CSV table of C-alpha atoms in Angstrom, one decimal:
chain,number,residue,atom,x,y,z
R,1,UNK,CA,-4.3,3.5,40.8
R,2,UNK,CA,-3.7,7.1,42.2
R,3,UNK,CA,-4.9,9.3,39.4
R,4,UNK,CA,-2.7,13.1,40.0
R,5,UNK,CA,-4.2,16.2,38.4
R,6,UNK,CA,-1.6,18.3,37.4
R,7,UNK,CA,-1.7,22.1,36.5
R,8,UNK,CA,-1.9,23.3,33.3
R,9,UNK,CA,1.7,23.3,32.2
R,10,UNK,CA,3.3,26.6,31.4
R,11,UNK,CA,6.6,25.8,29.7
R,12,UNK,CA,5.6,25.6,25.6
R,13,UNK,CA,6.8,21.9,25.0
R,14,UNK,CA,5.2,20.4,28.1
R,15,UNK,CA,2.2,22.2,26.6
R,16,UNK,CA,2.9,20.7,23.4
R,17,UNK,CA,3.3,17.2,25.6
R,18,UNK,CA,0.1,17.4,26.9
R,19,UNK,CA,-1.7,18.1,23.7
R,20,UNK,CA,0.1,15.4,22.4
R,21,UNK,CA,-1.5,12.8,25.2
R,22,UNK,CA,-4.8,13.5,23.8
R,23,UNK,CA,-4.2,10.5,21.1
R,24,UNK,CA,-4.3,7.9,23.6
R,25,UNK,CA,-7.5,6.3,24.5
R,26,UNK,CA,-9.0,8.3,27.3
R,27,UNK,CA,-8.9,5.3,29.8
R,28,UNK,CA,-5.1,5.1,29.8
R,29,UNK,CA,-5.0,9.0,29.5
R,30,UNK,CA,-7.0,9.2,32.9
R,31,UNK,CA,-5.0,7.3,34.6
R,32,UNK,CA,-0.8,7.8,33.4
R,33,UNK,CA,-0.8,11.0,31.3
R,34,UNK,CA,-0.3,13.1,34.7
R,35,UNK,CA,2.7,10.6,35.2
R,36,UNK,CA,3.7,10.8,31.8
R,37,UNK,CA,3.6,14.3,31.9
R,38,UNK,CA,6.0,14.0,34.6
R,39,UNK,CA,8.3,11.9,33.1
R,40,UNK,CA,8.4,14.0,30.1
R,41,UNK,CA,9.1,16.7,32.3
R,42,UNK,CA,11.9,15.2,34.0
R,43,UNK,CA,13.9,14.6,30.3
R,44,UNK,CA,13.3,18.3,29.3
R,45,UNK,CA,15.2,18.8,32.6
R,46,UNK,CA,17.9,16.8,32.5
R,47,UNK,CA,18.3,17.7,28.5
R,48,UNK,CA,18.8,21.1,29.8
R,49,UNK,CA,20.5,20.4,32.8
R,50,UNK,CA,22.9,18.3,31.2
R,51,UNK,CA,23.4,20.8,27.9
R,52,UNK,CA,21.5,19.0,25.3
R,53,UNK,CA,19.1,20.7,23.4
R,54,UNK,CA,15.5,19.4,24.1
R,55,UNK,CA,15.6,18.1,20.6
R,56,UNK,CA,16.9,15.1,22.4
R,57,UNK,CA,13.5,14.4,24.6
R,58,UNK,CA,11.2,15.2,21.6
R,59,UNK,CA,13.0,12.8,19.6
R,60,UNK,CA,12.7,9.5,22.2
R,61,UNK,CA,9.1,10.9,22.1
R,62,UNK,CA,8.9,10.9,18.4
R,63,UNK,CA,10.2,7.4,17.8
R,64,UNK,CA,8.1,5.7,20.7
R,65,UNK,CA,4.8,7.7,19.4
R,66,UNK,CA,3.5,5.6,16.9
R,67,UNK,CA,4.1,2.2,17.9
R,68,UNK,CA,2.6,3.5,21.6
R,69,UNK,CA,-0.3,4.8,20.5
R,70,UNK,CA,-1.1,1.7,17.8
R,71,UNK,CA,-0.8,-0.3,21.4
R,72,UNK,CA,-2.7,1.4,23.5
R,73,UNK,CA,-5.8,1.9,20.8
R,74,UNK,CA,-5.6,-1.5,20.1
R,75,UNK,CA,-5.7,-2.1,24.0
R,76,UNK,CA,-8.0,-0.3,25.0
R,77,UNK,CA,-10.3,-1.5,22.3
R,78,UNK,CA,-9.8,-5.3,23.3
R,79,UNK,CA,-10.2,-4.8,26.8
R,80,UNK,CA,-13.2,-2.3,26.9
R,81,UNK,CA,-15.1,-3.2,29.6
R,82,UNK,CA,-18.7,-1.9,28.6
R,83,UNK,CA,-19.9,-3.3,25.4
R,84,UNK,CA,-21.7,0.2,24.8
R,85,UNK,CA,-17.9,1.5,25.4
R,86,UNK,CA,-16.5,-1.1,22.9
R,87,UNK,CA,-19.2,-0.1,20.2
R,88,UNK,CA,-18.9,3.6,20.8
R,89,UNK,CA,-15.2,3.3,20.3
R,90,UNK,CA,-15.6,1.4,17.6
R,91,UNK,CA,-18.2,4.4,15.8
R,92,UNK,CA,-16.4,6.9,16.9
R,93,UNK,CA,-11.9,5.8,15.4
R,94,UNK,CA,-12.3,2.6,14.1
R,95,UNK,CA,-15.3,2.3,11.3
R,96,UNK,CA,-14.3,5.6,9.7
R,97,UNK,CA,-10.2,4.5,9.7
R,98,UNK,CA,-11.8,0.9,8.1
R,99,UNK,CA,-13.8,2.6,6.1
R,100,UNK,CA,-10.8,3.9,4.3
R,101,UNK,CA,-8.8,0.9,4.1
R,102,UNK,CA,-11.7,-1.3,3.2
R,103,UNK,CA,-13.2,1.4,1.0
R,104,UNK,CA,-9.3,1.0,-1.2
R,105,UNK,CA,-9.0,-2.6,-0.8
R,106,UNK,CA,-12.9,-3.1,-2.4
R,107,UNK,CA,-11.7,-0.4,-5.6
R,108,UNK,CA,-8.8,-2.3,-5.9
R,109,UNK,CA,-10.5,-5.6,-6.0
R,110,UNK,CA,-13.4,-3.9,-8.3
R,111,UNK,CA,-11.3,-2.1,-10.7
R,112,UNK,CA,-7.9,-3.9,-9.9
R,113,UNK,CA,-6.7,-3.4,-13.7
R,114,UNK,CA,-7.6,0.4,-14.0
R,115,UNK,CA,-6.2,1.2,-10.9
R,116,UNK,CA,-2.8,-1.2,-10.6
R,117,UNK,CA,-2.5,-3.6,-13.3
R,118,UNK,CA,-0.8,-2.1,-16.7
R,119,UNK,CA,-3.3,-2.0,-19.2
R,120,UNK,CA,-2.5,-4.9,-22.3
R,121,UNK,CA,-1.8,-3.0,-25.3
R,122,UNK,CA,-0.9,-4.8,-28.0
R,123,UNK,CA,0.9,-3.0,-31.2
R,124,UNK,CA,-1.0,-4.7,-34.2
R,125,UNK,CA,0.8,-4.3,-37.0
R,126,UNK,CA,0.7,-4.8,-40.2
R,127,UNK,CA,2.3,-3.9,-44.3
R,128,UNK,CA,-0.1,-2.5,-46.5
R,129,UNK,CA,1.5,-0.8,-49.5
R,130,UNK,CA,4.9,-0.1,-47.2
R,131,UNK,CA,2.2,1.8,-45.2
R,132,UNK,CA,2.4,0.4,-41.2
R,133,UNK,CA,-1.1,0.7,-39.5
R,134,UNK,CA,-0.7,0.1,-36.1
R,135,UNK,CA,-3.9,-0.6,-33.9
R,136,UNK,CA,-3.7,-0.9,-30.3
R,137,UNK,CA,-6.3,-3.1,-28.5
R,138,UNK,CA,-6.9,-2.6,-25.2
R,139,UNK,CA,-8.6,-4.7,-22.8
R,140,UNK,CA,-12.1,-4.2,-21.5
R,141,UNK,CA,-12.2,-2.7,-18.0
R,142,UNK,CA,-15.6,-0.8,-17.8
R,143,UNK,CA,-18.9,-2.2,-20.2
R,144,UNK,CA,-19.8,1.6,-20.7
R,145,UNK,CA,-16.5,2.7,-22.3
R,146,UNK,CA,-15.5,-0.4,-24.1
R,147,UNK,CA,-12.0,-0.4,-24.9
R,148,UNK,CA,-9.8,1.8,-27.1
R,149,UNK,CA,-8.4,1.7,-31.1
R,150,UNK,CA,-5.2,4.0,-31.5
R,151,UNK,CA,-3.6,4.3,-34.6
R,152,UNK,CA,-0.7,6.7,-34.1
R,153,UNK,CA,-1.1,9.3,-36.1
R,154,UNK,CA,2.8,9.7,-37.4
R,155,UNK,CA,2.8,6.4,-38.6
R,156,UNK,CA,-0.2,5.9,-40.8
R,157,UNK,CA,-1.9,7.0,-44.2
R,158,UNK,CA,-4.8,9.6,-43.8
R,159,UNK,CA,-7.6,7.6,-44.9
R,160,UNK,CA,-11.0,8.1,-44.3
R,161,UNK,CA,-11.9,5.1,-41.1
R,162,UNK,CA,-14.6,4.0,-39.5
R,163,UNK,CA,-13.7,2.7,-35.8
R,164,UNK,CA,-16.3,0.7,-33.5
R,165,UNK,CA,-16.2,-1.0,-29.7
R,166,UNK,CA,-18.0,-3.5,-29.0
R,167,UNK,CA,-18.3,-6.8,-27.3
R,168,UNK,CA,-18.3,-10.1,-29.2
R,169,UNK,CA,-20.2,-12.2,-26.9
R,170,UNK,CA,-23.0,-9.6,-26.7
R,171,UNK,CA,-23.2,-8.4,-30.1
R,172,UNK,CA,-23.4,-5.3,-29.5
R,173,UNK,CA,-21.8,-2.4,-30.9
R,174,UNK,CA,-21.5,0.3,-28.4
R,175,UNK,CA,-20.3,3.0,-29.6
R,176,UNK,CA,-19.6,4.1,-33.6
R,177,UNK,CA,-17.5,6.8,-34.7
R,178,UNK,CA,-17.4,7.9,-38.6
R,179,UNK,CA,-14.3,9.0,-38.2
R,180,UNK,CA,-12.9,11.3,-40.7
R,181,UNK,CA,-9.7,11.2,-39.1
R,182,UNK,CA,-8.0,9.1,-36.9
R,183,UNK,CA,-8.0,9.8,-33.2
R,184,UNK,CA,-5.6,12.1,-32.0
R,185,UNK,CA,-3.3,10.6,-29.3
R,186,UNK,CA,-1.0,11.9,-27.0
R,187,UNK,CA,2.0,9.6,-24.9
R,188,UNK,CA,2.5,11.6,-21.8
R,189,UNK,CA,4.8,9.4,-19.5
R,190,UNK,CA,2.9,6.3,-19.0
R,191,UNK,CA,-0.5,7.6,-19.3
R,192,UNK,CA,-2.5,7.7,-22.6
R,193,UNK,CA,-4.7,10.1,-23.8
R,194,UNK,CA,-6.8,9.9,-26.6
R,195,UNK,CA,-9.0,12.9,-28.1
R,196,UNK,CA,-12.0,11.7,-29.7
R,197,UNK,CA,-14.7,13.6,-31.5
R,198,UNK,CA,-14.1,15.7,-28.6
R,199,UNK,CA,-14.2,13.4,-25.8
R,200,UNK,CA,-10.7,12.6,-24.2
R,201,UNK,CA,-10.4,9.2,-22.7
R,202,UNK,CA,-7.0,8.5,-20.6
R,203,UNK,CA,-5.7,5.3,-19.4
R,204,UNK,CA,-2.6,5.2,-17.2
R,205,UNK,CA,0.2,2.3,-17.2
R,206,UNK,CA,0.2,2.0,-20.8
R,207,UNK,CA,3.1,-0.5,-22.0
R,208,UNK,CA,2.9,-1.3,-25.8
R,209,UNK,CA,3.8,-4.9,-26.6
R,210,UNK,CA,4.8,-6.2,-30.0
R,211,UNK,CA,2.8,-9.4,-31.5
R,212,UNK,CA,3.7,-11.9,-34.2
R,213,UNK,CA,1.1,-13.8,-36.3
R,214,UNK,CA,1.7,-17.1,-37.7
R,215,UNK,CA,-1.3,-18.1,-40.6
R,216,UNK,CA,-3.8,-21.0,-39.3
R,217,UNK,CA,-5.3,-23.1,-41.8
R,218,UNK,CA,-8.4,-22.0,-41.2
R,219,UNK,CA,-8.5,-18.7,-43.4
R,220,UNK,CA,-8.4,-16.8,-40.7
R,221,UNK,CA,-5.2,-15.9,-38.8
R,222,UNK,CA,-4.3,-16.7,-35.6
R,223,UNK,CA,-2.5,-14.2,-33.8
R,224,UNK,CA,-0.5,-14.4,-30.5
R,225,UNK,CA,0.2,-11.7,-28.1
R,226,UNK,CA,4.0,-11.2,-26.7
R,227,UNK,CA,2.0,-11.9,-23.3
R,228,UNK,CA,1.1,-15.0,-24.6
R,229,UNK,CA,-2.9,-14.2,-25.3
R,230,UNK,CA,-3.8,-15.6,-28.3
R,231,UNK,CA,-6.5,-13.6,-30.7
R,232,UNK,CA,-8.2,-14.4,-34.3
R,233,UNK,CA,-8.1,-11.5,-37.0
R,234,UNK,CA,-10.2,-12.5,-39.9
R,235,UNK,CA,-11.6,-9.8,-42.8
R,236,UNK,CA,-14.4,-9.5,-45.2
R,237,UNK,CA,-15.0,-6.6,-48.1
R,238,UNK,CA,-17.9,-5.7,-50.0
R,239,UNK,CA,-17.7,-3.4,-52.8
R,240,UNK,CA,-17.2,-0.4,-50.5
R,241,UNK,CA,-15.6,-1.1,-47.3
R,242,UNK,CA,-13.3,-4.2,-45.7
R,243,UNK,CA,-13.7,-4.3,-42.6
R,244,UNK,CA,-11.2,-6.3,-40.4
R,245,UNK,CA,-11.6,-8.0,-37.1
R,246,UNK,CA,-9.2,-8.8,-33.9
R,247,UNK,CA,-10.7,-10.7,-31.0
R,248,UNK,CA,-9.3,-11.4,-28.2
R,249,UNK,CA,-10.2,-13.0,-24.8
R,250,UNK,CA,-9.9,-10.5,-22.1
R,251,UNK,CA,-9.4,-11.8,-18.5
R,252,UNK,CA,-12.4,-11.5,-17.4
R,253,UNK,CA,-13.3,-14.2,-20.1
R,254,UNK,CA,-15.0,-12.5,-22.5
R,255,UNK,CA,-14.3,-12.1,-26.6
R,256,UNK,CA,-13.0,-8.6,-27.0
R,257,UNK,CA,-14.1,-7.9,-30.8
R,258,UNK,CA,-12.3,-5.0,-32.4
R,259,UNK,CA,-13.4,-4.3,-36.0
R,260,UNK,CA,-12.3,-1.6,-37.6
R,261,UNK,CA,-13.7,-0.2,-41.7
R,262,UNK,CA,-11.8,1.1,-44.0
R,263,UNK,CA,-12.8,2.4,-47.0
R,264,UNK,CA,-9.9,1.7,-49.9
R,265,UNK,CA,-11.2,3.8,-52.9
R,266,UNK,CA,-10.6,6.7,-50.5
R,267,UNK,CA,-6.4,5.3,-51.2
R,268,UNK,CA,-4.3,7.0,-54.1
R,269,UNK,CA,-3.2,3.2,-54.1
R,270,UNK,CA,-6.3,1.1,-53.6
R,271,UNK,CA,-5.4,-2.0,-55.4
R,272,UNK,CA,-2.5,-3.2,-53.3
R,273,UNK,CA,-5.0,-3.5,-50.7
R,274,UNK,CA,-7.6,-4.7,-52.3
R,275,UNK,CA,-5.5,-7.4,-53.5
R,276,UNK,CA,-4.1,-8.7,-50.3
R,277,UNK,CA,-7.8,-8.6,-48.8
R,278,UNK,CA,-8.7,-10.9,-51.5
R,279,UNK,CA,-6.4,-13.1,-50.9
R,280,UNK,CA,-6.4,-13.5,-47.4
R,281,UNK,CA,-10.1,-14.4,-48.1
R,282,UNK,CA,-8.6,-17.5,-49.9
R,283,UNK,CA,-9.5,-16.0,-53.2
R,284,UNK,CA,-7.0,-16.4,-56.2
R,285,UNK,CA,-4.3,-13.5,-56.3
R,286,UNK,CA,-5.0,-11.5,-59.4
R,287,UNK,CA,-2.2,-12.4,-62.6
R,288,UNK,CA,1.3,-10.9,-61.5
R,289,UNK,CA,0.8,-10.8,-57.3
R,290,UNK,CA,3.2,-12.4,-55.3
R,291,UNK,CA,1.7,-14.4,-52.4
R,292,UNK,CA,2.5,-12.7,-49.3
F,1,UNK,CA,4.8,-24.6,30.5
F,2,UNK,CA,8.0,-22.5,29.5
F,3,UNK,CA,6.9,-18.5,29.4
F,4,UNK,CA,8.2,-16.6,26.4
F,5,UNK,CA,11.4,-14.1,26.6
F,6,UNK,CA,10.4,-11.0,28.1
F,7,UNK,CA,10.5,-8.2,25.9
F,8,UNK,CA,13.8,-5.7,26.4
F,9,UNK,CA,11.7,-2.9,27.7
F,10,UNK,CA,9.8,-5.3,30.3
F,11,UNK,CA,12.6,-7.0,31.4
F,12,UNK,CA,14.6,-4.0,32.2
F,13,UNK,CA,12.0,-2.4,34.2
F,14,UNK,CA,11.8,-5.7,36.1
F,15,UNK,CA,16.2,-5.6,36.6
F,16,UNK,CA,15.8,-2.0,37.4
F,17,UNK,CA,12.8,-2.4,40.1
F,18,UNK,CA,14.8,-5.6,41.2
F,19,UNK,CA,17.3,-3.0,43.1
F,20,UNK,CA,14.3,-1.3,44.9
F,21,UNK,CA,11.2,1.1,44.4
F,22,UNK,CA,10.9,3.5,41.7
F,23,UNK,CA,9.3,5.8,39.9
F,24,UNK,CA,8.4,6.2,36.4
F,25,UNK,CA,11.4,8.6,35.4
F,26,UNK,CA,13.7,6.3,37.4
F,27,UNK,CA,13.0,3.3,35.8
F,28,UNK,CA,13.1,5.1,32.1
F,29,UNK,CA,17.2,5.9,33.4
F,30,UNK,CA,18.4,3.2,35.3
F,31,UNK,CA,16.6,0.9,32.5
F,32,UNK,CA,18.8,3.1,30.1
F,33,UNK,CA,21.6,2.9,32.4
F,34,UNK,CA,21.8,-1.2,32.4
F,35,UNK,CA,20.9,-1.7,29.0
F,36,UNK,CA,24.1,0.6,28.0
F,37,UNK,CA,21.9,3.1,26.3
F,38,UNK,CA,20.0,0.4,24.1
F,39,UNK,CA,17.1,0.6,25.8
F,40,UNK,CA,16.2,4.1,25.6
F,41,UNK,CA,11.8,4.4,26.5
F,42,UNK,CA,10.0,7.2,26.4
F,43,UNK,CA,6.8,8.1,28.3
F,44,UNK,CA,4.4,6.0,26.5
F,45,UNK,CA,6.3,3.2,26.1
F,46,UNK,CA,7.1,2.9,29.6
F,47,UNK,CA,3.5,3.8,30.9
F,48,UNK,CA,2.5,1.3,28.5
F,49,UNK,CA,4.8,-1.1,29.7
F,50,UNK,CA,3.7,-0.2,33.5
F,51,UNK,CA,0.4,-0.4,32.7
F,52,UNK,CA,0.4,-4.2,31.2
F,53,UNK,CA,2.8,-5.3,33.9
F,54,UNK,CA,0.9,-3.9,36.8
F,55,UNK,CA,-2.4,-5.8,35.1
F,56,UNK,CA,-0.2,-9.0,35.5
F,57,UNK,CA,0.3,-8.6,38.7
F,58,UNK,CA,4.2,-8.3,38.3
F,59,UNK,CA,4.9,-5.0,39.4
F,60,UNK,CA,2.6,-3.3,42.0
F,61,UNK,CA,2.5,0.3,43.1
F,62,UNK,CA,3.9,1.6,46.3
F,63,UNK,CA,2.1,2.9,49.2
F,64,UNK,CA,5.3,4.2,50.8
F,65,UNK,CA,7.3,7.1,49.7
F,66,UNK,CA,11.1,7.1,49.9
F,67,UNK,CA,11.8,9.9,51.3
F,68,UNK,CA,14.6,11.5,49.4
F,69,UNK,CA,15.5,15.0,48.0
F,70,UNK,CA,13.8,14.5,44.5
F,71,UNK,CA,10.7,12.9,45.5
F,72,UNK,CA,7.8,14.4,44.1
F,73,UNK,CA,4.0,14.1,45.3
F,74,UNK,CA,2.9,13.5,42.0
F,75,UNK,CA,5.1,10.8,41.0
F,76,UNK,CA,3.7,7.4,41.1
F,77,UNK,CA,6.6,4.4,42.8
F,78,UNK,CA,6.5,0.8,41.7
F,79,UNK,CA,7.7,-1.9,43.5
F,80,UNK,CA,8.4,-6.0,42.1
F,81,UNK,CA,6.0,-8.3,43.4
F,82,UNK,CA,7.0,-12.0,43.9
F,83,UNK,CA,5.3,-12.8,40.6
F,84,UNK,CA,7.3,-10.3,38.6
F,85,UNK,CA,10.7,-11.2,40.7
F,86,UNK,CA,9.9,-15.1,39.6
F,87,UNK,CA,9.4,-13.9,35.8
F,88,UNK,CA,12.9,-11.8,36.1
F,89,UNK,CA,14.8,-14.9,37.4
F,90,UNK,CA,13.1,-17.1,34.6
F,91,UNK,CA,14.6,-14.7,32.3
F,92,UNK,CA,17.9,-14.3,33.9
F,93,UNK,CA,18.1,-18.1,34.0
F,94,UNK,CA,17.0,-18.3,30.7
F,95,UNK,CA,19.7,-15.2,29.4
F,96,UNK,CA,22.3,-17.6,31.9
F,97,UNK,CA,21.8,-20.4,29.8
F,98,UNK,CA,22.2,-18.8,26.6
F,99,UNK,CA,25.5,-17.2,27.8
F,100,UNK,CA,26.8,-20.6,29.0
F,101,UNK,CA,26.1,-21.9,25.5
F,102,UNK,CA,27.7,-19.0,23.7
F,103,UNK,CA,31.0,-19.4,25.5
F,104,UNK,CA,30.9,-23.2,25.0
F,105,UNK,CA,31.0,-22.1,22.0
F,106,UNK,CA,33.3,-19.3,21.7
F,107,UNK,CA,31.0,-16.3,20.3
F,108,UNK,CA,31.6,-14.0,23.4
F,109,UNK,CA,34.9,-13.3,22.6
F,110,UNK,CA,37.0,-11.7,25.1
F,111,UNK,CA,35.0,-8.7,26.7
F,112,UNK,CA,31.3,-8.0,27.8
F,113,UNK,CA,29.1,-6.4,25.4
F,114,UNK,CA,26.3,-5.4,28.0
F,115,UNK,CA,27.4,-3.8,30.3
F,116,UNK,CA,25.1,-4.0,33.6
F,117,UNK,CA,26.4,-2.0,35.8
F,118,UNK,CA,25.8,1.7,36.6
């Protein structure tokens, strides 16, 4: 192969040419860019010659670029004849360009719901005294933040709350918030942002899904996600609180327990409430309720 | 054992070297030329193409110079070898064939659509 040293190029977009040539592997540079050079040469002139504008030679160039320089690299780094060649290539483009694609393709495997899936929110809802409470569960996607509660804010009573995460298989409550109020949320696009005793948690890809509940036998309901998950929602009272629980399996196979307290005397109207508590618990109603 | 079709940009820098020696530029036109402007290459794609075809064995460079007005020190000429001649007729056989089938059945239609000739 006869390698041709060309000058330094004076017109600007042979210069820019050149430059250009530096992507290829050196190997192939050594021995065609002079000819290249050339041939690139040759378009401008007939571009000009023929009255185009040298748009027309940059153009072929920028088509053929991308393909031709994915061939070459991959060439070069096949056919390397020194292995110390092969591995310094390999340092030098390819481990940081893997890096970066592996690097995405292991967070997408290790977080693959916070960063693609939409989160599962279901909309719990629920009459109490005409009042609608709407919780929204969420599922677990990292142990140290547990999952959220929302209760939109427009919608519900003010009532003083008490709001915990936790895990059910674990028993362990992670996190408690005396909550005089509930959290504040905001809907921005798909993206959810809830303030928190001053901390701001935000999940993205936030779809809200309705649920229906039909009543098991058991005492405590069953309740079934439009996605199809099925959950249990039970509650128990003592003479100060009732505190309710949803659980859920997450997909990861684990009970997602939401409980959340409320504290009824706090209510203007505390007896409605009371009353259906009781009797989800499979106690009598009292004299003049209505099954519900 | 059958070879596969020849890529558009290989096989027209085999037709076009089929005529005689060239060099790089040349080929990039006449292969332009023949292929009615469908087969428009530009340097790297050509060089690349140069490249895998003279590791083949199916093009090799020229030690002569044609002596005409343009020439140019610096370019490099290729020539066909009798492998890469053999490929081109496989090719051309194998285009042939296809044709013949295609009229059989009537898909050609009344005029050329590739026009090879300059």
């Amino acid at each position: 192969m006869t390698v041709t040293r060309i000058a330094a190029p004076r017109d600007p977009h042979e210069r820019a040419y050149a430059m250009l040539l530096l992507l290829y592997p050196h190997r192939f540079r050594t021995h065609y860019a002079p000819a290249m050079r050339q041939a690139f040469r040759d378009l401008l002139r007939d571009a000009r010659g023929s009255g185009r504008s040298v748009r027309t030679a940059w153009m072929r160039v920028a088509r053929e670029l991308p393909l031709s320089l994915a061939r070459e690299h991959l060439s070069a780094f096949f056919s390397a004849e020194i292995r110390l060649e092969r591995m310094l290539r390999l340092l030098i483009l390819y481990v940081p360009a893997s890096a970066i694609v592996g690097g995405y393709a292991a967070l997408t495997l290790w977080y693959p719901r916070s960063m693609h899936q939409p989160i599962m929110l279901a909309m719990v809802e629920q009459q109490w005294d005409d009042r609608e409470q709407y919780a929204l569960w969420q599922e677990i996607r990292d142990e140290d933040r547990g999952f959220s509660l929302r209760i939109p804010p427009i919608l519900l009573p003010a009532q003083p709350t008490e709001t915990w995460y936790g895990l059910f298989r674990r028993s362990v409550i992670r996190t408690t918030y005396a909550a005089p109020e509930w959290p504040e949320t905001r809907l921005r696009s798909d993206k959810l942002i809830v303030s928190f005793h001053g901390a701001e948690f935000s999940w993205k890809n936030v779809l809200q899904r309705d649920i229906f509940w039909p009543m098991s036998e058991e005492g405590a309901e069953k309740i079934m996600l439009s996605s199809g998950l099925e959950g249990i929602h039970w509650y128990y009272h003592d003479a100060e609180r009732v505190t309710e629980h949803y659980a859920f399996p997450d997909k990861n196979g684990r009970i997602v327990d939401l409980a959340f307290v409320t504290y009824p005397d706090a209510f203007a109207n505390v007896l409605p409430y009371k009353e259906q508590i009781l009797y989800s618990l499979r106690l009598p109603p009292p004299d003049g309720m209505e099954p519900f | 054992m059958s070879t596969p079709p020849l890529s558009p940009q290989v096989f027209h820098i085999l037709f076009a070297l089929s005529e005689k020696e060239r060099h790089g530029y040349d080929i990039m036109r006449q292969a332009e030329i023949d292929s009615g402007g469908r087969v428009a290459m530009g340097p790297g794609t050509l060089y690349g193409a140069l490249k895998r075809l003279l590791e083949d064995g199916k093009i090799a460079e020229s030690g002569e110079r044609p002596d005409t007005d343009d020439d140019d020190e610096r370019r490099n000429y290729y020539r066909l070898t009798d492998s890469g001649r053999a490929a081109l007729t496989d090719e051309l056989r194998r285009l042939d064939l296809l044709c013949g089938l295609a009229r059989e059945r009537d898909l050609l239609g009344g005029a050329p659509s590739l026009p090879f000739s300059a």
